């Protein structure tokens, strides 16, 4: 019988080894899976008040008046705050991550259903919620702009009349690639295929909603904000800029986070309201949004209508890709993307293929919907880009009557072409695409699957095989190109070895469940030979960690992971000098073996890293010029992004009678370069694939014609369960990144990016007997059935 | 966390006590059984009541499945999970287990009750369709005693039933007739979701001929509906694919679905047809001893 104790030793055992990369249980899990995590909502400070936000019931309206009398009179209410109150303090508006502005509380108009209008501060969460029901707002309803295709119509209501001189709903235009060169290639191509592809609005829906606890110490002038943020340092700087509080008097603490997926990158009005409430009342104030608020008001993802065109020779050489995108940015442009990249990294829509030309133009518009455009494995829009190209390649295969695997194999960028500069200017660092593709086909038994499909088709059964091959661009990013609100995207990192040889690593990123405490301990362990269990990883507290831009866009391992390896090497270099003193040989005569230095040719003369650590703090002289202690700090500025890739194959069966899609198999071969912890990588892949099933088959934030959000609960916004997903079959190849210190590329979003096209391609493949070349997500039974009836653009 | 508006709470100790409390509370009092329909509405503040009368203490009194003569009687507080696990029900009416397998999730099934499901009168409620299919009757008790109403009379419209303000549904009675079996089919977008459409069927046969048949649909009209035309068309016939197709077509005709995120009108009508065929086919197979 296994007792709890013996299981604990198993954990411990597993935790000791490996000293470096390899499979090990996550250090954070004993805490998280026993309910001992510490989330924002777990925090209860003495005298703490609660805040609830009144939100707009309508999508577009002018606020004529707000009457707070009844609410203020409710017993237990401390204060009611409106937009007008904030305007007096100059806090009614705040900057977004895309240099737009967003209302903290609406003053003039409400611009989406769910927008923040006022808030109540009360003695309990219940009273605060009761109080906002008593606030009386008189709205003058305005026509809403809901259909993105009509947003630029001359008679469309102007949403952003707060912006000077704004007379339409245009948000921005953007282009990349060479229009003329692309046109020239299209002119001479044998085959041109075009298709309109919609990536609907989806929501990250993290299990933990957003929230904050704000505490203002009036004596010290110190603000402490516990908040659900993936980017604590960036948030602190923005708070300093907005509130006028000096940055050193602001401490942002991001405790355990229950999932982010990009949803917790932006600064939400609720955080600012909590800060204001703490300043106004002098008491700690908690704001925790509920599920409906999270789904209807916080950062969504996607919402791109993409007209795709692909040009090829008749024997299947892809020549060029062109697209025009209509992007719905909601009421405020809250996209989290580096300043020079308003469409994120959508420029990688050229995919994994060696092309002659490519061009994209984009028009982004405002609509009366929640702002965002960041999240769900925010991926900086690579999800959309990969979906576009992988869907278009399948459309081409359909028209050419070619096998989609064969078509891809024919067009891959070849290993010897790396580093490969795409026609839109991205420098792919390394890749061996054919190897990954062939491995996936082998794991899937691709040829047998096609045979099975043929037999089933003959019997009228609907089976589909879908392929996607993706290349991501992650790890933003080089300072020369990338900043968010003027903040460069380099990451600091500090490592200190204590006298007894235990270590603490301080990072600027912030795990939302990805296992940073384990992965980063393993990175350091690999470099200096201290077991991961002896390395404490600290993050999420701006007072105790170095500056950096946070965790999103799969950037933690590519950027902070590099920083962790380099800071460990810096410590090791110092340790080597100290060791040379201890062993009385020159530095050059020492050899490193994980965890100790020994004299070349004489392994018996050695000192361990622990002994060196003790010496560094201990008695006696150190080699000349060497300070005591064993610690280092660096700031890592990546020279390029890293480019993970993967080959995914999905097998679906469709019930011809009910049109229900069953994902029968899913084979995912990923290449994220050097693999640090296989188990964590697999976990990230499993989660992302499940996301993909959600987006492909069921998830969508829909609106009715009045702009009412139809996805504001988890009964309406569906997220897949274990019953909708197959046993994932994973495999991998390893193509290290040449410029990353340990060759790692990042895995956080690969599966979310790569799986939707594989699933949709499989469904469309299953529907081939119906003459179907494309169908839009989410492929609910109703949509699939409508598609089978030949109704190509079914609304639902 | 979503929090409801303030309300009073009382815990009933007997059915009569519950009826007393209802009489005191008037129309602003509500019974809470499993709470899985009522509480979400209150937390979303779509509904609010001054008083909740908790009848979970009545599970001993109202939680049972038993055979009495030619009827199976089920107490209103019988939980989904108990319905799912009842071998008596599974043998007499396999439709119950079919349906319970696709109602919500284990957490909801552990708490939600038969009485709550019927009284909620949501047009998508699966157990309403099951009871309609099985020609169940509902026993309602008030201060003045008990009355028994048929399923047709029980549902008055969406979210409306024959249960008065100071009354409580105590029992469901289902006639057991020889030579019968039943089945339930549902299409949902995801496990735990409400039906896009579902269809239940019950068939009785003698000597290879259908002596009676009933079909009940959910989520394709203002209430779950039985379709007399199908019963008429099937009686006296030998089962065949053509016959099932005819019944399916009648089901599609008889229903009146509305478009929503779950599906288009055309699709739901199609499902009414397709699932009715499947449920009839399965019922007949079961009578003939084929298939579980
Ligand atoms: C996530 C989720 C998924 C679900 N999915 C499905 C599904 O797929 N199919 C399905 O059919 N259902 C589904 N349900 C509903 C579930 O079956 C509920 O449990 C059921 O609808 C109500 O039962 P309850 O006991 O919880 O009733 P309650 O919520 O307690 O009560 C519902 C209503 O009935 C009244 N009431 C309850 N008992 C009595 C009584 N004895 N006499 C008079 N009035 C009474 C109450 O006053 C209230 O108005 C789902 C629910 C949830 C939360």
PDB file of N, CA, C and O in Angstrom, chain A residues 46 123 185 189 227 513 621 697 767 782:
ATOM      1  N   UNK A  46      -6.677  43.020   7.247  1.00  0.00           N
ATOM      2  CA  UNK A  46      -7.561  43.584   8.278  1.00  0.00           C
ATOM      3  C   UNK A  46      -8.230  44.865   7.767  1.00  0.00           C
ATOM      4  O   UNK A  46      -7.571  45.707   7.156  1.00  0.00           O
ATOM      5  N   UNK A 123     -18.477  47.254   2.742  1.00  0.00           N
ATOM      6  CA  UNK A 123     -17.859  46.416   3.772  1.00  0.00           C
ATOM      7  C   UNK A 123     -17.782  44.956   3.373  1.00  0.00           C
ATOM      8  O   UNK A 123     -17.007  44.206   3.938  1.00  0.00           O
ATOM      9  N   UNK A 185       4.012  38.057 -59.266  1.00  0.00           N
ATOM     10  CA  UNK A 185       4.024  36.594 -59.161  1.00  0.00           C
ATOM     11  C   UNK A 185       2.620  36.033 -59.387  1.00  0.00           C
ATOM     12  O   UNK A 185       2.440  35.036 -60.108  1.00  0.00           O
ATOM     13  N   UNK A 189       1.220  33.142 -62.196  1.00  0.00           N
ATOM     14  CA  UNK A 189       1.006  31.835 -61.570  1.00  0.00           C
ATOM     15  C   UNK A 189      -0.009  31.005 -62.363  1.00  0.00           C
ATOM     16  O   UNK A 189      -0.942  31.540 -62.938  1.00  0.00           O
ATOM     17  N   UNK A 227      -2.017  41.836  -7.648  1.00  0.00           N
ATOM     18  CA  UNK A 227      -2.938  41.748  -8.780  1.00  0.00           C
ATOM     19  C   UNK A 227      -2.606  40.570  -9.668  1.00  0.00           C
ATOM     20  O   UNK A 227      -1.510  40.034  -9.649  1.00  0.00           O
ATOM     21  N   UNK A 513       1.057  29.226 -14.182  1.00  0.00           N
ATOM     22  CA  UNK A 513       0.778  27.794 -14.102  1.00  0.00           C
ATOM     23  C   UNK A 513       1.711  26.987 -14.984  1.00  0.00           C
ATOM     24  O   UNK A 513       1.624  25.763 -15.022  1.00  0.00           O
ATOM     25  N   UNK A 621      41.442  34.750   2.584  1.00  0.00           N
ATOM     26  CA  UNK A 621      41.447  35.608   1.398  1.00  0.00           C
ATOM     27  C   UNK A 621      40.881  34.897   0.178  1.00  0.00           C
ATOM     28  O   UNK A 621      40.966  33.689   0.046  1.00  0.00           O
ATOM     29  N   UNK A 697     -13.910  23.821 -32.491  1.00  0.00           N
ATOM     30  CA  UNK A 697     -15.222  23.169 -32.472  1.00  0.00           C
ATOM     31  C   UNK A 697     -16.303  23.898 -31.683  1.00  0.00           C
ATOM     32  O   UNK A 697     -17.483  23.644 -31.894  1.00  0.00           O
ATOM     33  N   UNK A 767     -15.438  16.381 -45.105  1.00  0.00           N
ATOM     34  CA  UNK A 767     -16.594  16.848 -45.878  1.00  0.00           C
ATOM     35  C   UNK A 767     -16.313  16.934 -47.370  1.00  0.00           C
ATOM     36  O   UNK A 767     -17.136  17.427 -48.147  1.00  0.00           O
ATOM     37  N   UNK A 782     -24.198  22.171 -35.678  1.00  0.00           N
ATOM     38  CA  UNK A 782     -25.094  22.927 -36.549  1.00  0.00           C
ATOM     39  C   UNK A 782     -24.359  23.481 -37.767  1.00  0.00           C
ATOM     40  O   UNK A 782     -24.824  23.379 -38.900  1.00  0.00           O
TER      41      UNK A 782
END
